[in-house]
Amino acid sequence: MTASFVDHVAGRTGTPLDIVVIGGSLTGLMHGIVAKRLGHNVRILERYESSTREGQAAGISAMEYGTEYLKKYDLLSETPYAVSCAGVQILDKNAKVKLQIARPLTMSSWNVLYYRLRANFDGLTSSYCPKAPGSAGNDGKAIYEHGKQVTEVKFDGATIVVEYADDTGGGSLAPDLVIAADGSTSRIRQMLLPDLHFTYAGYAIWRGTVLERDVSEATRNVFQTKTNLMTVNGGYLAVYTIPGENGTIKPGERLLNYVWYCNYPEDSRELAAAMTDVDGKRHNNTLPIGKMSSTVWNKQKAIATEKLPPPFVELIHKTIQPFITVVRDIASPQAAFYDGRLLLVGDALTPFRPHVACSTNQAALNALLLEKLLRGEINLAQWERQVLGYAHVTRLRSITWGSWYQVGYLAWAIDRAKYLYAATVQKTSENISGTQATLGSFERKQDAMRHLPGHEYIGESIAGREHWLCKVRFHMYSIWLFTYSDLKTIVGPKTAFGVLSALRPCVFGISTTDTSLNVVSRVPVVAFWTWINLLPFAISNQCQPEAIQEDNLNKPWRPLPAKRLTPEQAKRLMFVLYPIACLTSAYIGGIWQCLALIALGYWYNNRNGADANFITRNFINACGFVCYTSGALEVSIGQRLPLELSLMQWFSIVGLVVFSTVQTQDMFDQAGDSLRGRRTVPLVIGDGPSRWSIAVPMAVWCLFVPYYWGMSTSGYVVPVSLALVVIVRTLTKRSVKDDKLTFRVWNIWLVSLYLLPLLGSVAGLS
């Protein structure tokens, strides 16, 4: 791959970069300080009109990356910035302690960190930091400009230009590097990714603070300078202590900060009223401090009085300036743009739900990785992989928390499975890049609530592979990753074919006494047969040197590019699996299909069958599809397939459909196939003609197959509709991402064809 601009200039000395940071909150300041300390010239553009900032009463937990960052870059280290929290306590509905967790936390606030970072960046003095620190030695220039609203970022292939508006008419800058740190509602992210939109999480957060001395001694005794959690119907509350005005941590002058999660339908009147300020303006994300309607707040206080125990009621009623934030999700799939000249960081990259309190931690991690990038210790691809990996996993973790408390167990179980998978993949990514040695890896990421019901921390399973059970899990997961890409395209559709066809075997001249219930009960067995026969083929395919090179580009999470095992180990595993697949097939059915798949796999992977020409490639694919479908059917009915004419005709039709349209899978992988020297349809006849080579056969097959099975007009609707979707997308949507989605729809279309014998027979019976 061609080195990016950042890779070219990283590590050079004597020539400082001109860097513009868009956004002057915590993330922007952290990145600005790093760049300044490395000797680069930094200009922060902040849209807020004044250097005096409101922190929205935001409590912040200084987790491992935040602590590491401040230890390294904060020159005011002798001044405390946080309240030491003794641990976590879970309260029951009467505010009695039912569980205590000895997990010390460090709790700070947005205001304290903002003014502290400003003092370190450009020497701003304030009541929080009356005296600015001196220079660290080789600092570059640091300029913080407020009242600058960035309106456009342009790149012509060589120069990046930042345009902004202000009260003097605006202007433009042409820096070497732009860091976009403009928060969760990032304007820059919207410019770069206009099709990326927020999704509503289903709930909002009421927030506020109260001075310790303003609450009763009984309430103070309940909360005890700890993080307190209490569940209520449709949500939960968290209360913890943060520094008070001017950063004081003196008892009595500190603040009790609370967050109260409440569920609301997106179109509910309650949410609309809560997000409408005293001036009648509707806010989409956060209702600012001081703008809440007294009617709305009085109603919320009444709800608190009805549902909450006295200590919480007292906090709610004594809150002078409450505010509310709607929880929304969004995640950028990319962090580096314009040849590495623009980096998207912090909440601008991916905001998290507040449950995990990791936004500042993400900002610190991104900044620490920026240092390594600018020093040349990692390249841009490694930087991006790390920041995206952390963002992805932590976002899923925050969603898992939300599902547990706000939705229910089933949603939590699904979201937790996604999180576990993502965490393991990210661990692999860290091992590849090697950054965890200095920045702390996932096994060090422990949140305060790790022992809460349903949130058992998984770090042990990742970090503790020394234990034999964890080693087994690690290697089993490596095996799973070999076929992960094929679950939706091979295992799922072929299992569906076998089971659906077995529900009406008489259509194919098959005589059986099996009931439909017996057939359905074999679904796991059919899926396993398909998977165990796919697995050695996938390993053989991914062991090729060209395949490893291609996967490094497109699928770095696969076992071989991720270095979970060596090619030699993978080949040994493959030779073990072939006999297992044969023995399995001999026992449950599909032995001849298994042997045919082994022969086809050898032709495809070892005898240049996939690369020589697209006709051979498509033919092998078609034969493979027929083997998987016929084998799945044989396992589904529990007996050898007869040589019936109708059955042979149906398999021939399936093979022809695949042969003439399977190049759909080649459209999104042209870069990788070109790297491997393959002669696929789009690489031989061109992208445009190859798209028509898919569209025309699909238009024929979507009409012919329903006709072959004698379907009524209604029987044409689904296959024709899905075919039209594939045809239109193939001809009009030509990005890699779009072609991947089109291929998935193509597989769904195949399943709709697999349904036709069953539907036709049912219609005939009726």
XYZ file of N, CA and C in Angstrom, residues 108-333:
678
model
N -13.733 13.008 38.357
C -13.450 14.425 38.134
C -14.666 15.058 37.458
N -14.470 16.226 36.871
C -15.565 16.896 36.171
C -15.027 17.543 34.904
N -15.944 17.843 33.994
C -15.551 18.458 32.719
C -14.843 19.785 32.972
N -15.397 20.618 33.840
C -14.803 21.929 34.098
C -13.361 21.817 34.563
N -13.117 20.923 35.529
C -11.780 20.787 36.094
C -10.782 20.401 35.010
N -11.125 19.418 34.188
C -10.189 18.965 33.168
C -10.031 19.986 32.045
N -11.117 20.663 31.695
C -11.018 21.668 30.627
C -10.016 22.755 30.996
N -10.169 23.361 32.170
C -9.273 24.454 32.548
C -7.851 23.952 32.812
N -7.734 22.728 33.258
C -6.408 22.152 33.484
C -5.689 21.950 32.141
N -6.405 21.429 31.165
C -5.812 21.224 29.846
C -5.528 22.551 29.146
N -6.399 23.534 29.336
C -6.135 24.857 28.758
C -4.846 25.448 29.324
N -4.647 25.288 30.618
C -3.419 25.802 31.230
C -2.196 25.129 30.619
N -2.297 23.843 30.347
C -1.184 23.116 29.747
C -1.004 23.438 28.269
N -2.093 23.769 27.589
C -1.991 24.017 26.144
C -1.509 25.429 25.831
N -2.278 26.430 26.254
C -1.917 27.810 25.883
C -1.748 28.725 27.087
N -1.627 28.141 28.297
C -1.321 28.941 29.476
C -2.476 29.741 30.013
N -3.714 29.365 29.696
C -4.869 30.106 30.207
C -4.936 29.970 31.731
N -5.062 31.090 32.409
C -5.243 31.067 33.863
C -6.718 31.236 34.188
N -7.116 30.646 35.308
C -8.519 30.674 35.706
C -8.587 30.416 37.200
N -9.804 30.464 37.739
C -9.960 30.148 39.157
C -9.637 28.687 39.430
N -9.709 27.840 38.397
C -9.346 26.433 38.541
C -7.827 26.255 38.523
N -7.150 27.049 37.700
C -5.683 26.980 37.567
C -5.143 28.411 37.581
N -4.965 28.998 38.759
C -4.537 30.405 38.849
C -3.160 30.660 38.251
N -2.343 29.625 38.202
C -0.990 29.799 37.690
C -0.739 28.776 36.587
N -0.319 29.302 35.414
C -0.068 28.410 34.287
C 1.296 27.751 34.433
N 1.442 26.523 33.963
C 2.748 25.863 34.024
C 3.701 26.452 32.988
N 4.965 26.205 33.159
C 5.947 26.666 32.193
C 6.021 25.742 30.992
N 7.012 26.006 30.121
C 7.192 25.206 28.921
C 7.817 23.864 29.271
N 7.481 22.851 28.465
C 8.065 21.523 28.666
C 9.434 21.398 28.015
N 9.855 22.414 27.246
C 11.187 22.384 26.642
C 11.190 22.668 25.163
N 10.639 21.760 24.377
C 10.674 21.908 22.914
C 9.287 22.164 22.343
N 8.481 22.884 23.086
C 7.106 23.110 22.664
C 7.032 23.897 21.361
N 6.027 23.533 20.542
C 5.698 24.349 19.388
C 4.750 25.458 19.800
N 4.295 26.236 18.829
C 3.356 27.321 19.109
C 1.974 26.739 19.384
N 1.255 27.385 20.320
C -0.089 26.934 20.680
C -1.041 28.120 20.659
N -2.036 28.078 19.802
C -3.022 29.153 19.673
C -4.414 28.552 19.830
N -5.208 29.165 20.715
C -6.587 28.729 20.931
C -7.499 29.881 20.529
N -8.290 29.676 19.482
C -9.179 30.733 18.984
C -10.630 30.300 19.160
N -11.394 31.112 19.877
C -12.812 30.803 20.034
C -13.636 31.659 19.082
N -14.892 31.282 18.931
C -15.761 31.990 17.988
C -15.470 31.642 16.543
N -14.837 30.485 16.288
C -14.495 30.067 14.927
C -15.327 28.831 14.565
N -16.287 29.012 13.683
C -17.142 27.913 13.234
C -16.620 27.396 11.899
N -16.073 26.194 11.905
C -15.561 25.621 10.660
C -16.734 25.287 9.746
N -16.662 25.773 8.528
C -17.762 25.602 7.574
C -17.446 24.606 6.469
N -16.154 24.382 6.211
C -15.777 23.505 5.103
C -14.349 23.027 5.280
N -14.106 21.791 4.896
C -12.750 21.255 4.800
C -12.607 20.676 3.402
N -11.630 21.196 2.644
C -11.454 20.785 1.251
C -10.081 20.160 1.059
N -10.016 19.218 0.129
C -8.745 18.563 -0.185
C -8.682 18.347 -1.686
N -7.617 18.839 -2.318
C -7.482 18.724 -3.772
C -6.500 17.650 -4.199
N -6.107 16.796 -3.262
C -5.138 15.763 -3.569
C -3.749 16.093 -3.086
N -3.506 17.360 -2.806
C -2.181 17.781 -2.334
C -2.271 18.715 -1.139
N -3.310 19.564 -1.113
C -3.446 20.582 -0.069
C -4.803 20.458 0.602
N -4.793 20.568 1.928
C -6.045 20.565 2.675
C -6.308 21.982 3.161
N -7.543 22.428 3.011
C -7.920 23.800 3.361
C -9.088 23.753 4.333
N -8.966 24.514 5.420
C -10.022 24.622 6.426
C -10.612 26.017 6.335
N -11.897 26.096 6.066
C -12.588 27.387 5.994
C -13.457 27.551 7.232
N -13.501 28.769 7.768
C -14.266 29.009 8.986
C -14.964 30.361 8.910
N -15.999 30.497 9.712
C -16.735 31.760 9.828
C -16.537 32.312 11.226
N -16.477 33.626 11.350
C -16.425 34.277 12.656
C -17.047 35.660 12.527
N -16.976 36.447 13.594
C -17.638 37.753 13.564
C -16.883 38.786 12.745
N -15.727 38.404 12.179
C -14.977 39.328 11.320
C -15.105 38.968 9.848
N -15.904 37.989 9.540
C -16.080 37.606 8.150
C -15.495 36.255 7.795
N -14.709 35.682 8.703
C -14.178 34.344 8.468
C -12.843 34.349 7.762
N -12.382 33.171 7.405
C -11.098 33.031 6.748
C -10.830 31.576 6.426
N -9.598 31.283 6.035
C -9.217 29.916 5.705
C -7.775 29.669 6.117
N -7.469 28.395 6.335
C -6.127 27.967 6.716
C -5.749 26.769 5.855
N -4.463 26.622 5.580
C -3.969 25.486 4.800
C -2.906 24.754 5.610
N -3.308 24.001 6.631
C -2.340 23.324 7.504
C -1.783 22.063 6.846
N -0.832 21.450 7.521
C -0.324 20.156 7.073
C -1.237 19.021 7.515
N -1.846 19.200 8.679
C -2.664 18.142 9.271
C -3.860 18.758 9.976
N -5.012 18.116 9.837
C -6.237 18.555 10.508
C -6.705 17.437 11.433
N -7.017 17.792 12.676
C -7.568 16.841 13.636
C -8.982 17.301 13.973
N -9.958 16.502 13.597
C -11.363 16.840 13.830
C -11.793 16.274 15.172
N -12.010 17.171 16.136
C -12.393 16.776 17.497
C -13.596 17.595 17.929
N -14.568 17.701 17.040
C -15.700 18.598 17.287
C -16.914 17.894 17.871
N -16.689 16.824 18.616
C -17.735 16.269 19.455
C -18.682 15.300 18.786
N -19.648 14.826 19.590
C -20.546 13.760 19.147
C -21.428 14.180 17.976
N -21.751 15.455 17.874
C -22.572 15.931 16.749
C -21.691 16.513 15.650
N -20.507 16.003 15.505
C -19.461 16.510 14.610
C -19.963 16.967 13.240
N -19.701 18.211 12.962
C -20.021 18.754 11.634
C -19.067 18.177 10.588
N -17.818 17.947 10.995
C -16.832 17.410 10.060
C -17.196 15.989 9.669
N -17.610 15.170 10.645
C -18.053 13.802 10.327
C -19.214 13.828 9.353
N -20.114 14.772 9.538
C -21.264 14.878 8.647
C -20.831 15.263 7.234
N -19.818 16.149 7.126
C -19.297 16.519 5.809
C -18.658 15.318 5.114
N -17.871 14.561 5.884
C -17.121 13.451 5.303
C -18.012 12.258 5.000
N -19.012 12.018 5.852
C -19.862 10.832 5.736
C -21.330 11.254 5.790
N -21.819 11.891 4.732
C -23.185 12.451 4.770
C -24.283 11.403 4.922
N -23.987 10.148 4.602
C -25.006 9.100 4.707
C -25.035 8.439 6.089
N -24.178 8.916 6.994
C -24.118 8.353 8.339
C -25.069 9.144 9.245
N -25.971 8.460 9.919
C -26.988 9.149 10.720
C -27.094 8.541 12.121
N -27.569 9.355 13.054
C -27.822 8.900 14.417
C -29.026 7.960 14.446
N -28.986 7.017 15.386
C -30.166 6.210 15.693
C -30.494 6.394 17.176
N -31.757 6.502 17.476
C -32.208 6.739 18.849
C -32.111 5.456 19.659
N -31.534 5.551 20.858
C -31.316 4.372 21.700
C -32.556 3.958 22.473
N -33.537 4.842 22.604
C -34.758 4.490 23.321
C -34.895 5.139 24.681
N -33.909 5.973 25.066
C -33.999 6.583 26.386
C -33.199 7.881 26.435
N -33.426 8.624 27.514
C -32.747 9.895 27.732
C -32.207 9.930 29.155
N -31.334 10.912 29.434
C -30.684 11.002 30.747
C -30.972 12.368 31.360
N -31.566 12.354 32.532
C -31.715 13.566 33.331
C -30.457 13.710 34.192
N -29.902 14.919 34.215
C -28.645 15.104 34.931
C -28.704 16.370 35.775
N -27.892 16.386 36.828
C -27.819 17.573 37.669
C -26.787 17.383 38.767
N -26.523 18.462 39.495
C -25.585 18.416 40.625
C -26.167 19.197 41.796
N -25.748 18.787 42.989
C -26.150 19.474 44.211
C -24.925 19.544 45.124
N -24.712 20.687 45.747
C -23.617 20.814 46.706
C -23.809 19.842 47.869
N -22.719 19.240 48.279
C -22.789 18.300 49.398
C -23.421 18.943 50.632
N -23.023 20.179 50.926
C -23.510 20.807 52.153
C -24.993 21.146 52.093
N -25.582 21.117 50.883
C -26.993 21.460 50.743
C -27.926 20.277 50.952
N -27.372 19.085 51.113
C -28.231 17.924 51.371
C -28.082 17.516 52.833
N -29.026 16.757 53.303
C -29.031 16.356 54.708
C -27.887 15.393 55.011
N -27.560 15.309 56.279
C -26.513 14.382 56.702
C -26.905 12.947 56.387
N -28.203 12.637 56.506
C -28.680 11.280 56.213
C -28.415 10.911 54.751
N -28.641 11.852 53.859
C -28.385 11.599 52.437
C -26.897 11.440 52.172
N -26.090 12.299 52.791
C -24.638 12.176 52.614
C -24.148 10.822 53.130
N -24.719 10.363 54.208
C -24.303 9.077 54.770
C -24.658 7.905 53.851
N -25.738 8.053 53.097
C -26.120 6.992 52.162
C -25.114 6.900 51.023
N -24.761 8.057 50.453
C -23.915 8.046 49.260
C -22.425 7.886 49.578
N -21.945 8.347 50.712
C -20.633 8.015 51.261
C -19.446 8.186 50.299
N -19.442 9.147 49.460
C -18.345 9.362 48.518
C -18.033 8.084 47.731
N -19.091 7.406 47.332
C -18.940 6.213 46.493
C -19.782 6.383 45.234
N -19.570 5.487 44.294
C -20.454 5.437 43.140
C -21.653 4.586 43.517
N -22.842 5.171 43.450
C -24.068 4.519 43.905
C -24.977 4.227 42.713
N -25.464 3.003 42.659
C -26.374 2.610 41.591
C -27.662 2.071 42.183
N -28.782 2.447 41.549
C -30.078 1.923 41.974
C -30.979 1.785 40.756
N -31.561 0.611 40.583
C -32.455 0.385 39.454
C -33.878 0.797 39.822
N -34.581 1.325 38.838
C -36.005 1.636 38.967
C -36.680 1.121 37.707
N -37.981 1.072 37.708
C -38.692 0.597 36.531
C -38.350 1.464 35.321
N -37.869 0.793 34.263
C -37.557 1.529 33.053
C -36.276 2.325 33.118
N -35.332 1.936 33.970
C -34.067 2.654 34.001
C -33.310 2.464 35.303
N -32.352 3.343 35.537
C -31.587 3.307 36.783
C -30.967 4.662 37.038
N -30.455 4.855 38.249
C -29.782 6.092 38.640
C -28.368 5.783 39.100
N -27.477 6.724 38.849
C -26.112 6.663 39.374
C -25.808 7.997 40.042
N -25.223 7.928 41.235
C -24.855 9.132 41.986
C -23.402 8.987 42.430
N -22.606 10.014 42.220
C -21.213 9.978 42.649
C -20.738 11.403 42.931
N -19.623 11.511 43.630
C -19.106 12.807 44.069
C -18.011 13.280 43.120
N -18.078 14.577 42.749
C -17.080 15.168 41.857
C -16.591 16.480 42.466
N -15.478 17.025 41.970
C -14.993 18.306 42.501
C -16.040 19.411 42.375
N -15.982 20.342 43.293
C -16.920 21.457 43.285
C -16.387 22.656 42.510
N -16.914 23.825 42.809
C -16.532 25.037 42.100
C -15.036 25.291 42.257
N -14.416 25.697 41.158
C -12.974 25.960 41.104
C -12.133 24.718 41.370
N -12.765 23.549 41.274
C -12.028 22.302 41.417
C -11.804 21.856 42.844
N -12.474 22.482 43.819
C -12.256 22.101 45.212
C -12.713 20.677 45.476
N -11.959 19.975 46.303
C -12.348 18.628 46.720
C -12.580 18.588 48.235
N -12.820 19.764 48.815
C -13.078 19.870 50.240
C -14.478 19.332 50.554
N -14.599 18.416 51.512
C -15.929 17.891 51.877
C -16.899 19.022 52.181
N -18.103 18.881 51.684
C -19.123 19.905 51.848
C -19.188 20.838 50.660
N -18.043 21.084 50.006
C -18.007 21.969 48.844
C -17.957 21.189 47.529
N -17.860 19.889 47.659
C -17.895 19.056 46.458
C -19.341 18.952 45.950
N -19.497 18.358 44.786
C -20.816 18.213 44.182
C -21.234 16.755 44.153
N -22.508 16.516 44.452
C -23.103 15.207 44.211
C -23.699 15.236 42.806
N -23.126 14.459 41.926
C -23.534 14.424 40.514
C -24.405 13.184 40.296
N -25.548 13.360 39.625
C -26.393 12.196 39.360
C -26.769 12.124 37.888
N -27.038 10.906 37.448
C -27.605 10.660 36.117
C -28.781 9.715 36.305
N -29.876 10.015 35.644
C -31.105 9.240 35.786
C -31.573 8.849 34.391
N -31.486 7.559 34.101
C -31.851 7.040 32.785
C -33.332 6.695 32.760
N -34.038 7.254 31.767
C -35.485 7.017 31.645
C -35.825 6.671 30.200
N -36.678 5.673 30.016
C -37.106 5.262 28.676
C -38.221 6.165 28.159
N -38.113 6.498 26.867
C -39.169 7.262 26.191
C -39.270 6.793 24.745
N -40.480 6.532 24.242
C -40.616 6.335 22.795
C -40.157 7.599 22.072
N -39.553 7.419 20.911
C -38.958 8.564 20.218
C -39.982 9.634 19.876
N -41.206 9.210 19.581
C -42.234 10.178 19.188
C -43.174 10.536 20.337
N -42.742 10.265 21.573
C -43.627 10.509 22.710
C -43.739 11.993 23.030
N -44.870 12.364 23.597
C -45.083 13.754 24.010
C -44.153 14.126 25.159
N -43.887 13.138 26.046
C -43.022 13.415 27.197
C -41.623 13.811 26.747
N -41.068 13.085 25.782
C -39.724 13.407 25.302
C -39.724 14.736 24.559
N -40.741 14.961 23.742
C -40.815 16.228 23.007
C -40.891 17.408 23.970
N -41.680 17.270 25.022
C -41.800 18.355 25.999
C -40.489 18.570 26.744
N -39.821 17.462 27.128
C -38.570 17.576 27.875
C -37.482 18.246 27.055
N -37.495 18.028 25.736
C -36.440 18.572 24.877
C -36.798 19.937 24.293
N -37.909 20.509 24.736
C -38.303 21.847 24.282
C -37.999 22.851 25.389
N -37.212 23.874 25.082
C -36.761 24.801 26.129
C -37.811 25.872 26.433
N -37.465 26.750 27.353
C -38.409 27.778 27.802
C -38.767 28.752 26.692
N -37.948 28.805 25.640
C -38.233 29.694 24.512
C -39.006 29.002 23.400
N -39.371 27.734 23.641
C -40.146 26.994 22.648
C -39.307 26.310 21.585
N -37.991 26.285 21.751
C -37.116 25.655 20.759
C -36.906 24.191 21.100
N -37.073 23.313 20.103
C -36.873 21.869 20.292
C -35.400 21.529 20.041
N -34.781 20.848 20.987
C -33.380 20.435 20.865
C -33.328 18.942 20.552
N -32.381 18.540 19.713
C -32.285 17.148 19.288
C -31.450 16.289 20.223
N -30.418 16.881 20.826
C -29.480 16.080 21.604
C -29.468 16.446 23.084
N -29.139 17.688 23.406
C -29.058 18.110 24.803
C -29.807 19.413 25.007
N -30.642 19.446 26.031
C -31.285 20.687 26.440
C -30.309 21.414 27.362
N -29.847 22.608 26.996
C -28.788 23.276 27.776
C -29.224 23.613 29.200
N -28.219 23.756 30.053
C -28.457 24.177 31.437
C -29.157 25.531 31.451
N -30.156 25.637 32.311
C -30.871 26.903 32.448
C -32.016 27.092 31.480
N -32.227 26.130 30.589
C -33.259 26.288 29.562
C -34.470 25.374 29.779
N -34.479 24.635 30.874
C -35.569 23.691 31.066
C -36.830 24.382 31.577
N -37.946 23.994 31.031
C -39.246 24.516 31.457
C -39.540 24.070 32.885
N -40.032 24.990 33.710
C -40.361 24.651 35.100
C -41.481 23.616 35.158
N -42.392 23.662 34.184
C -43.483 22.683 34.144
C -42.939 21.275 33.950
N -41.994 21.148 33.018
C -41.388 19.840 32.741
C -40.630 19.342 33.966
N -39.839 20.225 34.588
C -39.032 19.792 35.725
C -39.901 19.455 36.938
N -40.965 20.193 37.141
C -41.873 19.881 38.248
C -42.517 18.508 38.065
N -42.819 18.174 36.827
C -43.390 16.859 36.548
C -42.375 15.759 36.846
N -41.102 15.995 36.471
C -40.069 14.998 36.740
C -39.824 14.853 38.241
N -39.891 15.953 38.965
C -39.740 15.885 40.422
C -40.887 15.096 41.045
N -42.065 15.239 40.497
C -43.209 14.477 41.006
C -43.013 12.975 40.763
N -42.457 12.640 39.608
C -42.162 11.230 39.315
C -41.124 10.698 40.305
N -40.106 11.528 40.587
C -39.075 11.132 41.550
C -39.684 10.878 42.929
N -40.574 11.770 43.341
C -41.217 11.624 44.651
C -42.008 10.328 44.734
N -42.619 9.950 43.621
C -43.450 8.754 43.587
C -42.617 7.473 43.548
N -41.499 7.481 42.828
C -40.785 6.243 42.540
C -39.492 6.040 43.315
N -38.886 7.118 43.815
C -37.532 7.011 44.361
C -37.525 7.105 45.880
N -36.515 6.537 46.527
C -36.380 6.655 47.991
C -35.912 8.057 48.367
N -36.050 8.441 49.628
C -35.796 9.821 50.066
C -34.443 10.419 49.659
N -33.310 9.703 49.769
C -32.039 10.356 49.398
C -32.020 10.832 47.944
N -32.563 10.029 47.042
C -32.602 10.414 45.638
C -33.619 11.537 45.410
N -34.744 11.454 46.094
C -35.749 12.513 45.968
C -35.155 13.852 46.403
N -34.396 13.842 47.472
C -33.793 15.083 47.946
C -32.847 15.669 46.904
N -32.046 14.819 46.282
C -31.149 15.310 45.236
C -31.921 15.946 44.087
N -32.953 15.255 43.623
C -33.729 15.759 42.481
C -34.378 17.091 42.835
N -34.975 17.181 43.997
C -35.708 18.395 44.376
C -34.773 19.574 44.642
N -33.534 19.316 45.012
C -32.609 20.408 45.307
C -31.729 20.785 44.117
N -32.001 20.184 42.973
C -31.262 20.530 41.757
C -31.772 21.849 41.213
N -30.871 22.790 41.034
C -31.265 24.124 40.556
C -31.238 24.198 39.038
N -30.225 23.578 38.430
C -30.087 23.669 36.973
C -29.977 22.269 36.362
N -31.091 21.581 36.222
C -31.059 20.258 35.583
C -30.942 20.397 34.066
N -30.550 19.333 33.430
C -30.617 19.291 31.968
C -30.821 17.846 31.546
N -31.141 17.658 30.291
C -31.472 16.321 29.793
C -30.767 16.095 28.463
N -30.290 14.877 28.268
C -29.611 14.489 27.034
C -30.277 13.243 26.467
N -30.566 13.267 25.181
C -31.104 12.095 24.499
C -29.941 11.195 24.099
N -30.079 9.902 24.324
C -29.012 8.956 23.994
C -29.207 8.481 22.553
N -28.211 8.732 21.737
C -28.237 8.326 20.331
C -26.933 7.624 19.983
N -26.987 6.767 18.987
C -25.805 6.020 18.549
C -25.392 6.430 17.144
N -24.090 6.511 16.952
C -23.517 6.715 15.622
C -22.072 6.263 15.697
N -21.547 5.731 14.616
C -20.161 5.243 14.618
C -19.565 5.424 13.231
N -18.463 6.120 13.159
C -17.778 6.289 11.877
C -17.017 5.023 11.533
N -17.114 4.554 10.294
C -16.351 3.367 9.888
C -14.914 3.690 9.525
